[in-house]
């Protein structure tokens, strides 16, 4: 909380300073241009969702599916190829057509891909995740080039230098905020799911008792003394509870990313309506 308060104080101080010096590091008049402001908002939320997925997916693959690091890296190979092929094409098209022709279909692809991620669990295959990630990359390739181009292109020439730095900063800051929010939310959701699962693991739950009995048989078979078998079996049941709480928290995390991407549609559409093409901005 102290660091958060200090950040707010320094942020207010920065704004005050930039408004009172002749040659500011950042011309705050840049935010009076509504198209640029819409672009900043869109890229901020998009950055949060994109970096959150890049954080969440490798952890899910290794922690839940038990993939090796190399296997996890291979998940990203098809999507990287898609990005390499699509980004140059989208960049050219963004100079010729309204940005929403590319950004909105791209967001639809990304939202659908994250929906597929939200349905993943311990039984999900490598192919399933690779296909979902490839679909998401098709969406991700369609969003930043038109958004950056139209947002910066909507500014007067004397502000374009500021615009480039600001909108790239918004992308990185969105990633930082998005990842932090996701980690915090998942920590809370693991606890929440664990508490709700534990309420049904009682002597009256036949499934839980059968699972504990099965663990006792396994432990007896490997030579665990009888006096310790029941306690050890209950510990195994608790570990299973913790595991599935984590799986459900990951699913909640993917849902959070999907909701964030859905909200990106609004500023992306407004940017397309309010902005001028880059060619017009330089005339």
XYZ file of N, CA and C in Angstrom, residues 131-239:
327
model
N -3.658 -25.543 -31.232
C -4.650 -24.984 -32.166
C -5.274 -23.716 -31.577
N -5.630 -23.745 -30.297
C -6.215 -22.569 -29.654
C -5.236 -21.402 -29.661
N -3.963 -21.676 -29.389
C -2.965 -20.611 -29.374
C -2.738 -20.049 -30.771
N -2.825 -20.901 -31.785
C -2.683 -20.434 -33.174
C -3.845 -19.521 -33.553
N -5.057 -19.892 -33.147
C -6.210 -19.025 -33.402
C -6.038 -17.682 -32.700
N -5.538 -17.718 -31.485
C -5.337 -16.478 -30.749
C -4.288 -15.606 -31.435
N -3.245 -16.213 -31.959
C -2.201 -15.450 -32.637
C -2.736 -14.778 -33.896
N -3.661 -15.452 -34.573
C -4.287 -14.827 -35.735
C -5.022 -13.558 -35.316
N -5.666 -13.618 -34.148
C -6.328 -12.423 -33.644
C -5.348 -11.379 -33.178
N -4.296 -11.804 -32.484
C -3.318 -10.861 -31.975
C -2.569 -10.149 -33.100
N -2.329 -10.849 -34.196
C -1.641 -10.226 -35.330
C -2.491 -9.144 -35.981
N -3.802 -9.249 -35.819
C -4.712 -8.319 -36.492
C -5.003 -7.064 -35.687
N -4.518 -6.999 -34.439
C -4.898 -5.860 -33.603
C -3.847 -4.763 -33.475
N -2.615 -5.030 -33.050
C -1.679 -3.920 -32.787
C -1.343 -3.053 -34.002
N -1.037 -3.621 -35.198
C -0.645 -2.734 -36.305
C -1.685 -1.670 -36.663
N -2.973 -2.056 -36.880
C -3.952 -1.004 -37.198
C -4.187 -0.031 -36.046
N -4.172 -0.549 -34.823
C -4.429 0.312 -33.669
C -3.316 1.337 -33.494
N -2.077 0.891 -33.532
C -0.952 1.813 -33.393
C -0.924 2.814 -34.536
N -1.131 2.323 -35.758
C -1.069 3.196 -36.928
C -2.143 4.280 -36.880
N -3.377 3.891 -36.582
C -4.472 4.861 -36.588
C -4.392 5.811 -35.390
N -4.002 5.295 -34.237
C -3.918 6.159 -33.060
C -2.851 7.228 -33.237
N -1.666 6.832 -33.674
C -0.586 7.813 -33.884
C -0.894 8.698 -35.080
N -1.470 8.105 -36.134
C -1.795 8.878 -37.330
C -2.882 9.910 -37.121
N -3.662 9.786 -36.052
C -4.724 10.753 -35.784
C -4.195 12.037 -35.151
N -2.909 12.044 -34.767
C -2.329 13.203 -34.091
C -1.751 14.199 -35.085
N -1.682 15.472 -34.709
C -0.938 16.434 -35.516
C 0.532 16.030 -35.581
N 1.220 16.500 -36.618
C 2.603 16.078 -36.836
C 3.504 16.382 -35.650
N 3.308 17.523 -34.975
C 4.214 17.882 -33.891
C 4.030 17.010 -32.646
N 2.974 16.177 -32.630
C 2.729 15.306 -31.482
C 3.002 13.831 -31.785
N 3.347 13.496 -33.033
C 3.502 12.089 -33.377
C 4.647 11.425 -32.616
N 5.710 12.175 -32.337
C 6.814 11.607 -31.559
C 6.377 11.236 -30.155
N 5.611 12.136 -29.535
C 5.057 11.826 -28.215
C 4.111 10.622 -28.302
N 3.301 10.599 -29.355
C 2.303 9.542 -29.495
C 2.909 8.159 -29.568
N 3.995 8.023 -30.325
C 4.642 6.724 -30.454
C 5.143 6.212 -29.103
N 5.793 7.093 -28.349
C 6.292 6.680 -27.046
C 5.186 6.363 -26.066
N 4.130 7.191 -26.060
C 3.044 7.011 -25.096
C 2.285 5.718 -25.347
N 1.959 5.435 -26.607
C 1.108 4.273 -26.854
C 1.879 2.971 -26.639
N 3.179 2.986 -26.903
C 3.980 1.800 -26.593
C 4.132 1.622 -25.079
N 4.228 2.746 -24.372
C 4.261 2.671 -22.908
C 2.948 2.109 -22.371
N 1.820 2.512 -22.975
C 0.526 2.002 -22.531
C 0.421 0.492 -22.733
N 1.016 -0.013 -23.814
C 1.016 -1.453 -24.054
C 1.774 -2.185 -22.951
N 2.960 -1.675 -22.613
C 3.764 -2.319 -21.571
C 3.119 -2.177 -20.193
N 2.558 -1.007 -19.909
C 1.922 -0.807 -18.616
C 0.672 -1.684 -18.483
N -0.071 -1.819 -19.573
C -1.220 -2.714 -19.554
C -0.807 -4.139 -19.250
N 0.324 -4.571 -19.845
C 0.827 -5.906 -19.558
C 1.180 -6.083 -18.096
N 1.821 -5.061 -17.501
C 2.197 -5.147 -16.087
C 0.958 -5.208 -15.198
N -0.013 -4.334 -15.456
C -1.227 -4.319 -14.646
C -2.028 -5.608 -14.833
N -2.128 -6.058 -16.093
C -2.905 -7.260 -16.365
C -2.331 -8.491 -15.698
N -1.009 -8.648 -15.775
C -0.370 -9.809 -15.161
C -0.511 -9.764 -13.644
N -0.311 -8.579 -13.056
C -0.439 -8.450 -11.603
C -1.868 -8.754 -11.146
N -2.853 -8.230 -11.879
C -4.254 -8.481 -11.519
C -4.589 -9.959 -11.642
N -4.053 -10.595 -12.662
C -4.332 -12.014 -12.860
C -3.746 -12.863 -11.736
N -2.507 -12.574 -11.357
C -1.867 -13.328 -10.279
C -2.647 -13.166 -8.976
N -3.054 -11.940 -8.685
C -3.814 -11.677 -7.464
C -5.149 -12.411 -7.475
N -5.835 -12.348 -8.619
C -7.137 -13.001 -8.721
C -7.011 -14.515 -8.580
N -5.985 -15.101 -9.227
C -5.826 -16.555 -9.159
C -5.502 -17.017 -7.745
N -4.698 -16.248 -7.037
C -4.386 -16.594 -5.652
C -5.661 -16.660 -4.815
N -6.544 -15.686 -5.019
C -7.805 -15.672 -4.274
C -8.726 -16.823 -4.708
N -8.743 -17.114 -6.002
C -9.646 -18.140 -6.508
C -9.213 -19.546 -6.097
N -7.905 -19.776 -6.004
C -7.440 -21.081 -5.519
C -7.954 -21.315 -4.106
N -7.847 -20.290 -3.265
C -8.344 -20.409 -1.894
C -9.852 -20.611 -1.874
N -10.552 -19.838 -2.697
C -12.014 -19.924 -2.735
C -12.479 -21.303 -3.179
N -11.903 -21.817 -4.266
C -12.299 -23.150 -4.753
C -11.931 -24.224 -3.737
N -10.749 -24.080 -3.098
C -10.343 -25.061 -2.094
C -11.319 -25.134 -0.940
N -11.774 -23.971 -0.484
C -12.727 -23.950 0.625
C -14.047 -24.610 0.238
N -14.486 -24.383 -1.000
C -15.761 -24.961 -1.413
C -15.657 -26.461 -1.671
N -14.513 -26.900 -2.168
C -14.347 -28.344 -2.365
C -14.252 -29.056 -1.021
N -13.531 -28.444 -0.086
C -13.330 -29.105 1.214
C -14.635 -29.287 1.978
N -15.634 -28.450 1.706
C -16.904 -28.578 2.424
C -17.661 -29.858 2.066
N -17.334 -30.451 0.904
C -18.050 -31.673 0.498
C -17.225 -32.927 0.787
N -15.981 -32.762 1.242
C -15.167 -33.928 1.591
C -15.436 -34.273 3.054
N -16.494 -35.015 3.254
C -16.938 -35.395 4.601
C -17.187 -36.904 4.634
N -17.458 -37.388 5.838
C -17.741 -38.824 5.991
C -18.994 -39.238 5.240
N -19.865 -38.277 4.951
C -21.083 -38.601 4.225
C -20.933 -38.592 2.723
N -19.769 -38.253 2.241
C -19.520 -38.218 0.803
C -18.895 -39.549 0.384
N -19.684 -40.375 -0.309
C -19.221 -41.716 -0.670
C -18.000 -41.674 -1.590
N -17.973 -40.709 -2.504
C -16.848 -40.617 -3.428
C -15.557 -40.286 -2.691
N -15.641 -39.317 -1.765
C -14.454 -38.936 -1.002
C -13.958 -40.090 -0.149
N -14.891 -40.808 0.489
C -14.489 -41.929 1.331
C -13.900 -43.074 0.500
N -14.464 -43.290 -0.686
C -13.924 -44.336 -1.559
C -12.529 -43.969 -2.037
N -12.307 -42.689 -2.310
C -10.977 -42.236 -2.728
C -9.966 -42.421 -1.601
N -10.370 -42.053 -0.386
C -9.473 -42.218 0.764
C -9.165 -43.696 0.997
N -10.174 -44.546 0.849
C -9.951 -45.983 1.039
C -9.012 -46.537 -0.019
N -9.166 -46.056 -1.245
C -8.281 -46.499 -2.316
C -6.844 -46.100 -2.023
N -6.655 -44.880 -1.523
C -5.304 -44.432 -1.164
C -4.739 -45.284 -0.022
N -5.583 -45.662 0.920
C -5.103 -46.505 2.022
C -4.612 -47.850 1.490
N -5.339 -48.426 0.526
C -4.915 -49.699 -0.067
C -3.566 -49.544 -0.776
N -3.397 -48.419 -1.498
C -2.133 -48.180 -2.211
C -0.992 -48.031 -1.223
N -1.226 -47.255 -0.167
C -0.182 -47.027 0.833
C 0.171 -48.318 1.567
N -0.845 -49.137 1.831
C -0.573 -50.425 2.470
C 0.273 -51.308 1.564
N -0.015 -51.215 0.248
C 0.725 -52.029 -0.705
C 2.192 -51.659 -0.841
N 2.545 -50.416 -0.507
C 3.945 -49.988 -0.602
C 4.637 -50.011 0.755
N 3.955 -50.574 1.764
C 4.620 -50.791 3.042
C 4.458 -49.714 4.082
N 3.524 -48.786 3.917
C 3.297 -47.760 4.931
C 2.642 -48.411 6.147
N 3.141 -48.164 7.354
C 2.550 -48.776 8.550
C 1.063 -48.447 8.678
N 0.297 -49.368 9.194
C -1.147 -49.201 9.278
C -1.543 -47.972 10.093
N -0.772 -47.642 11.119
C -1.104 -46.501 11.978
C -1.036 -45.176 11.210
N -0.284 -45.158 10.125
C -0.120 -43.913 9.373
C -0.980 -43.867 8.112
N -1.583 -44.985 7.767
C -2.247 -45.077 6.463
C -3.413 -44.099 6.318
N -4.255 -43.997 7.335
C -5.425 -43.125 7.230
C -5.015 -41.663 7.098
N -4.064 -41.239 7.929
C -3.607 -39.847 7.865
C -2.974 -39.542 6.509
N -2.138 -40.469 6.036
C -1.485 -40.261 4.742
C -2.508 -40.247 3.606
N -3.541 -41.111 3.714
C -4.581 -41.142 2.679
C -5.345 -39.823 2.632
N -5.655 -39.272 3.801
C -6.360 -37.984 3.845
C -5.490 -36.857 3.298
N -4.175 -36.954 3.523
C -3.270 -35.958 2.941
C -3.298 -36.032 1.420
N -3.362 -37.246 0.883
C -3.441 -37.414 -0.570
C -4.746 -36.845 -1.121
N -5.826 -37.064 -0.390
C -7.113 -36.484 -0.809
C -7.032 -34.959 -0.786
N -6.376 -34.406 0.247
C -6.203 -32.955 0.322
C -5.365 -32.419 -0.817
N -4.326 -33.166 -1.222
C -3.495 -32.743 -2.351
C -4.306 -32.735 -3.644
